[in-house]
């Protein structure tokens, strides 16, 4: 329902892949460190300190993490760039205003009305959500579609989401906002093309 | 004099008052270190109880154990207590207790300041506890983000408890940091050059410098937020030119270095304990020092990684992402240096070593998940979920609690002079280790399944029930384990048999004394020629007890020690410490009245408390120094040293340098805030600008120029045997001019409640005015000292100290006045 590892859109899919790659890498490194730790308890022959400093501190401590981290950083940067809201055809623009404790959604394609607690989007099309707040800081998060973005007073932040298929996705506000925080949830309904047109014309229940 | 006679005489000079009364007047670092540690572990216990309540609440879905309003207080206080009232004070306590012993001296640089810091901590911590007992504890999360923590959304006194209580406690962190820095740089055994310092001292030095530069942004943020709440200055209100993001920057500018402020002392413990457990010297001492320094520098460049989801442009995030992953490199260097040390030596599985293995296992996982969340896109998903909760506990429990337990078990024989006879500790370790991982490992996963941090309940259909129940069961196992450790320590102190000296056969100086440690530490001070003095001279303790080192003959009732040149370790000053006094506890009580008045909004008692603090501070400083010149003092080994009153760089000068470092960081943060609001905040330009005035600006700049020049002239005059009073009067006039210029600036600032621009200018003006008042007070003090015969051409130590503060005043006041007047004059 709120699982980041059960992605239903391209952004969440990309990040889930990133997670699995990092988990695999981290497991290998952890195993390596633990093996080295255990091997410290076996009998061993003497060596010289200069050689040890080279092997342990320069080799394992400096060169090894630098290499791994440079690769990871590049990967993360490329992924991050890809998830940014860029101009393009076919982009749907909506607004999400958080307020204790509900979200109100507006639609550029249907300026005459707004919806409370449920955001309607077309499936299979990129949607840019303009995230704002009327009071304290909130965060707009639909885990199965994309990462989260904060609603900061006085600012508008744009988040790109997209649902691969029609359906209902749960979202939550992910910035602590006091006593109503537990139940500060909302829904995103992704429509197929026909239903989306119907929604914009105001005949969707 | 034989060793026993020397011991009796020194004990008579150095001992605290007998019985519990001694707690209130002691200034001895051994006592205060123990008091810090005992209090910190009391708060650890309270914080742990709160953690149990959190886990009880989350064990099952739809829990009715605590409602959200109580639950919010519980998790806010859990984080706050563990960070501010447990972790930092534990470092302070350990450093206060150990450093003079490891460095081969008799006390820290400013014994009364140690006591003042302790009492500020104890009183400030008690304030937080009182709020909890009355159910009005802070409830906005330990990060206190406005606008939620602002007056509109949190009208109660809860948030004020946090802002004021924590600022009060932070006085103790700053005091301890100044104290530790000066002690490490100056108060060492002769011959101990920087490269012969025990590794723990390097870590403590770096940590203390980080506290001096890391805490001021938070102190500033707390002051600004409290002023906003109390008087309506809109620093963080977007519609009036403020910005809630300013708080996040200030908070994390503190908050991220804080993580390393917590980790580095623990790393110092590891670097000290692990080689002893492996019966070999540490591998790569110089590399480790360099890595710790690199860690300290990098940690100030990555605070934004707590703000990846706030909409900061992606390329900006990329920079901080790079810095955040880079910080793993010096951490990795240390880890591999430690494992390399283990390969080099023969590791023995004593109890401290078990905790160190617990550290490796846990901290490596925490570090790896830390690298994951430093990758921006992943953080967009993981941020503010249970994944982060799990990650930070792996880092803090792995990187702090396990090493500290190792340290406690390692130094326990030193604290008590006894040995353990029981295997309770091993069993407790197993419970803690298993309990911890059962609690937190699966929590990563439930975070990825979408469980947010700080929710008080969830529904069965969320699919988180099983993991949460497992976590809660694990947490109770963990709690039992920790309770057993506390019981073990308690039993140890009460019952175990007397142990031998230096049970671990360690090489550092703290073991070159009888245990429990005598009040004076060393009957005579050693001459250090090696990083592990006890390894090359196992009989050192006996030699020192026989008085074969420096200062082996007690004189008068003086608490004597000596200081050394920073780099070389060559002796350079003779020091007489102040003796037992109730001044520190009294002064922290009056400081407490100041904070309490602000909290309860009894504003008429605020000036009373300020005057009270000023009077006590005057008394405090007045009581040191002499009215007659003193010959150089023989300290043994044919070395004669000048007393510190007859030098240009007395301890007070060194203390001022580092206090001003912290102060300058606070001021810098304020200027940063001003520039940030001006350039980034929505809601600018302000409705009214400050009316600039060439004459007011000129007046202030003349005053700022006059002070330092006249002060230098006074110093020189005194040095040449003349009377410096006329020049001091001119210095005073300079400070008064600066005060007038700053006051005029505050008067002419547009209404500070209407826009953040005016509010910030008003705060800048009050900062200048405060320092001008401080400068006036100091110059008046110096004039009084001159008139009462406390200075002479030889007794000149007080002049450089006042000069330092006057110089600082000039620099900040010119900056303040220019910032206020110049934009208007130019445009």
mmCIF file with all atom_site columns, C-alpha atoms in Angstrom, chain B residues 67-151:
data_model
loop_
_atom_site.group_PDB
_atom_site.id
_atom_site.type_symbol
_atom_site.label_atom_id
_atom_site.label_alt_id
_atom_site.label_comp_id
_atom_site.label_asym_id
_atom_site.label_entity_id
_atom_site.label_seq_id
_atom_site.pdbx_PDB_ins_code
_atom_site.Cartn_x
_atom_site.Cartn_y
_atom_site.Cartn_z
_atom_site.occupancy
_atom_site.B_iso_or_equiv
_atom_site.pdbx_formal_charge
_atom_site.auth_seq_id
_atom_site.auth_comp_id
_atom_site.auth_asym_id
_atom_site.auth_atom_id
_atom_site.pdbx_PDB_model_num
ATOM 1  C CA . UNK B 1 67  ? -2.530 9.404  22.735 1.00 0.00 ? 67  UNK B CA 1
ATOM 2  C CA . UNK B 1 68  ? -0.647 11.401 20.104 1.00 0.00 ? 68  UNK B CA 1
ATOM 3  C CA . UNK B 1 69  ? -0.186 14.455 22.346 1.00 0.00 ? 69  UNK B CA 1
ATOM 4  C CA . UNK B 1 70  ? 1.585  12.398 25.038 1.00 0.00 ? 70  UNK B CA 1
ATOM 5  C CA . UNK B 1 71  ? 3.370  10.254 22.465 1.00 0.00 ? 71  UNK B CA 1
ATOM 6  C CA . UNK B 1 72  ? 4.762  13.361 20.754 1.00 0.00 ? 72  UNK B CA 1
ATOM 7  C CA . UNK B 1 73  ? 6.248  14.455 24.073 1.00 0.00 ? 73  UNK B CA 1
ATOM 8  C CA . UNK B 1 74  ? 7.726  11.007 24.622 1.00 0.00 ? 74  UNK B CA 1
ATOM 9  C CA . UNK B 1 75  ? 9.621  10.741 21.346 1.00 0.00 ? 75  UNK B CA 1
ATOM 10 C CA . UNK B 1 76  ? 10.680 14.388 21.442 1.00 0.00 ? 76  UNK B CA 1
ATOM 11 C CA . UNK B 1 77  ? 12.111 13.941 24.921 1.00 0.00 ? 77  UNK B CA 1
ATOM 12 C CA . UNK B 1 78  ? 13.695 10.586 24.036 1.00 0.00 ? 78  UNK B CA 1
ATOM 13 C CA . UNK B 1 79  ? 15.715 12.218 21.238 1.00 0.00 ? 79  UNK B CA 1
ATOM 14 C CA . UNK B 1 80  ? 16.463 15.358 23.205 1.00 0.00 ? 80  UNK B CA 1
ATOM 15 C CA . UNK B 1 81  ? 17.617 13.529 26.327 1.00 0.00 ? 81  UNK B CA 1
ATOM 16 C CA . UNK B 1 82  ? 19.775 11.040 24.461 1.00 0.00 ? 82  UNK B CA 1
ATOM 17 C CA . UNK B 1 83  ? 21.474 13.738 22.384 1.00 0.00 ? 83  UNK B CA 1
ATOM 18 C CA . UNK B 1 84  ? 21.865 16.628 24.774 1.00 0.00 ? 84  UNK B CA 1
ATOM 19 C CA . UNK B 1 85  ? 21.616 15.138 28.250 1.00 0.00 ? 85  UNK B CA 1
ATOM 20 C CA . UNK B 1 86  ? 23.315 11.779 27.692 1.00 0.00 ? 86  UNK B CA 1
ATOM 21 C CA . UNK B 1 87  ? 25.719 11.653 24.749 1.00 0.00 ? 87  UNK B CA 1
ATOM 22 C CA . UNK B 1 88  ? 27.430 15.047 24.995 1.00 0.00 ? 88  UNK B CA 1
ATOM 23 C CA . UNK B 1 89  ? 27.688 15.038 28.822 1.00 0.00 ? 89  UNK B CA 1
ATOM 24 C CA . UNK B 1 90  ? 29.082 11.498 28.730 1.00 0.00 ? 90  UNK B CA 1
ATOM 25 C CA . UNK B 1 91  ? 31.891 12.755 26.504 1.00 0.00 ? 91  UNK B CA 1
ATOM 26 C CA . UNK B 1 92  ? 32.369 15.736 28.815 1.00 0.00 ? 92  UNK B CA 1
ATOM 27 C CA . UNK B 1 93  ? 32.436 13.525 31.897 1.00 0.00 ? 93  UNK B CA 1
ATOM 28 C CA . UNK B 1 94  ? 34.873 11.051 30.402 1.00 0.00 ? 94  UNK B CA 1
ATOM 29 C CA . UNK B 1 95  ? 37.150 13.818 29.142 1.00 0.00 ? 95  UNK B CA 1
ATOM 30 C CA . UNK B 1 96  ? 36.953 15.753 32.416 1.00 0.00 ? 96  UNK B CA 1
ATOM 31 C CA . UNK B 1 97  ? 37.835 12.638 34.395 1.00 0.00 ? 97  UNK B CA 1
ATOM 32 C CA . UNK B 1 98  ? 40.510 11.212 32.115 1.00 0.00 ? 98  UNK B CA 1
ATOM 33 C CA . UNK B 1 99  ? 42.332 14.031 30.382 1.00 0.00 ? 99  UNK B CA 1
ATOM 34 C CA . UNK B 1 100 ? 44.473 15.437 33.206 1.00 0.00 ? 100 UNK B CA 1
ATOM 35 C CA . UNK B 1 101 ? 45.407 11.892 34.173 1.00 0.00 ? 101 UNK B CA 1
ATOM 36 C CA . UNK B 1 102 ? 46.293 10.887 30.630 1.00 0.00 ? 102 UNK B CA 1
ATOM 37 C CA . UNK B 1 103 ? 48.169 14.116 30.026 1.00 0.00 ? 103 UNK B CA 1
ATOM 38 C CA . UNK B 1 104 ? 50.142 13.791 33.243 1.00 0.00 ? 104 UNK B CA 1
ATOM 39 C CA . UNK B 1 105 ? 48.885 16.834 35.119 1.00 0.00 ? 105 UNK B CA 1
ATOM 40 C CA . UNK B 1 106 ? 46.790 17.554 38.186 1.00 0.00 ? 106 UNK B CA 1
ATOM 41 C CA . UNK B 1 107 ? 43.612 19.213 36.971 1.00 0.00 ? 107 UNK B CA 1
ATOM 42 C CA . UNK B 1 108 ? 41.967 20.873 33.995 1.00 0.00 ? 108 UNK B CA 1
ATOM 43 C CA . UNK B 1 109 ? 42.743 24.452 33.014 1.00 0.00 ? 109 UNK B CA 1
ATOM 44 C CA . UNK B 1 110 ? 39.765 26.095 34.735 1.00 0.00 ? 110 UNK B CA 1
ATOM 45 C CA . UNK B 1 111 ? 38.540 23.977 37.651 1.00 0.00 ? 111 UNK B CA 1
ATOM 46 C CA . UNK B 1 112 ? 35.757 26.351 38.657 1.00 0.00 ? 112 UNK B CA 1
ATOM 47 C CA . UNK B 1 113 ? 34.490 26.443 35.069 1.00 0.00 ? 113 UNK B CA 1
ATOM 48 C CA . UNK B 1 114 ? 34.245 22.643 35.116 1.00 0.00 ? 114 UNK B CA 1
ATOM 49 C CA . UNK B 1 115 ? 32.007 22.910 38.150 1.00 0.00 ? 115 UNK B CA 1
ATOM 50 C CA . UNK B 1 116 ? 29.961 25.750 36.628 1.00 0.00 ? 116 UNK B CA 1
ATOM 51 C CA . UNK B 1 117 ? 29.428 23.670 33.494 1.00 0.00 ? 117 UNK B CA 1
ATOM 52 C CA . UNK B 1 118 ? 28.336 20.679 35.504 1.00 0.00 ? 118 UNK B CA 1
ATOM 53 C CA . UNK B 1 119 ? 25.767 22.652 37.490 1.00 0.00 ? 119 UNK B CA 1
ATOM 54 C CA . UNK B 1 120 ? 24.372 24.329 34.381 1.00 0.00 ? 120 UNK B CA 1
ATOM 55 C CA . UNK B 1 121 ? 23.926 20.850 32.943 1.00 0.00 ? 121 UNK B CA 1
ATOM 56 C CA . UNK B 1 122 ? 22.330 19.504 36.113 1.00 0.00 ? 122 UNK B CA 1
ATOM 57 C CA . UNK B 1 123 ? 19.946 22.464 36.482 1.00 0.00 ? 123 UNK B CA 1
ATOM 58 C CA . UNK B 1 124 ? 19.074 22.674 32.776 1.00 0.00 ? 124 UNK B CA 1
ATOM 59 C CA . UNK B 1 125 ? 18.489 18.925 32.631 1.00 0.00 ? 125 UNK B CA 1
ATOM 60 C CA . UNK B 1 126 ? 16.268 19.126 35.700 1.00 0.00 ? 126 UNK B CA 1
ATOM 61 C CA . UNK B 1 127 ? 14.183 21.800 33.998 1.00 0.00 ? 127 UNK B CA 1
ATOM 62 C CA . UNK B 1 128 ? 13.545 19.388 31.147 1.00 0.00 ? 128 UNK B CA 1
ATOM 63 C CA . UNK B 1 129 ? 12.585 16.630 33.570 1.00 0.00 ? 129 UNK B CA 1
ATOM 64 C CA . UNK B 1 130 ? 10.195 18.907 35.443 1.00 0.00 ? 130 UNK B CA 1
ATOM 65 C CA . UNK B 1 131 ? 8.420  19.710 32.184 1.00 0.00 ? 131 UNK B CA 1
ATOM 66 C CA . UNK B 1 132 ? 8.015  15.992 31.599 1.00 0.00 ? 132 UNK B CA 1
ATOM 67 C CA . UNK B 1 133 ? 6.627  15.302 35.057 1.00 0.00 ? 133 UNK B CA 1
ATOM 68 C CA . UNK B 1 134 ? 3.982  17.979 34.550 1.00 0.00 ? 134 UNK B CA 1
ATOM 69 C CA . UNK B 1 135 ? 3.096  16.705 31.081 1.00 0.00 ? 135 UNK B CA 1
ATOM 70 C CA . UNK B 1 136 ? 4.179  19.948 29.404 1.00 0.00 ? 136 UNK B CA 1
ATOM 71 C CA . UNK B 1 137 ? 7.331  18.602 27.795 1.00 0.00 ? 137 UNK B CA 1
ATOM 72 C CA . UNK B 1 138 ? 8.396  19.707 24.308 1.00 0.00 ? 138 UNK B CA 1
ATOM 73 C CA . UNK B 1 139 ? 6.377  17.883 21.651 1.00 0.00 ? 139 UNK B CA 1
ATOM 74 C CA . UNK B 1 140 ? 7.544  19.237 18.297 1.00 0.00 ? 140 UNK B CA 1
ATOM 75 C CA . UNK B 1 141 ? 10.266 16.643 17.625 1.00 0.00 ? 141 UNK B CA 1
ATOM 76 C CA . UNK B 1 142 ? 13.879 17.087 18.717 1.00 0.00 ? 142 UNK B CA 1
ATOM 77 C CA . UNK B 1 143 ? 14.485 19.174 15.564 1.00 0.00 ? 143 UNK B CA 1
ATOM 78 C CA . UNK B 1 144 ? 11.773 21.747 16.450 1.00 0.00 ? 144 UNK B CA 1
ATOM 79 C CA . UNK B 1 145 ? 10.955 22.856 12.921 1.00 0.00 ? 145 UNK B CA 1
ATOM 80 C CA . UNK B 1 146 ? 9.075  26.139 12.667 1.00 0.00 ? 146 UNK B CA 1
ATOM 81 C CA . UNK B 1 147 ? 6.366  27.083 11.797 1.00 0.00 ? 147 UNK B CA 1
ATOM 82 C CA . UNK B 1 148 ? 5.112  24.039 13.750 1.00 0.00 ? 148 UNK B CA 1
ATOM 83 C CA . UNK B 1 149 ? 7.203  25.140 16.739 1.00 0.00 ? 149 UNK B CA 1
ATOM 84 C CA . UNK B 1 150 ? 6.185  28.788 16.327 1.00 0.00 ? 150 UNK B CA 1
ATOM 85 C CA . UNK B 1 151 ? 3.787  30.605 18.611 1.00 0.00 ? 151 UNK B CA 1
#
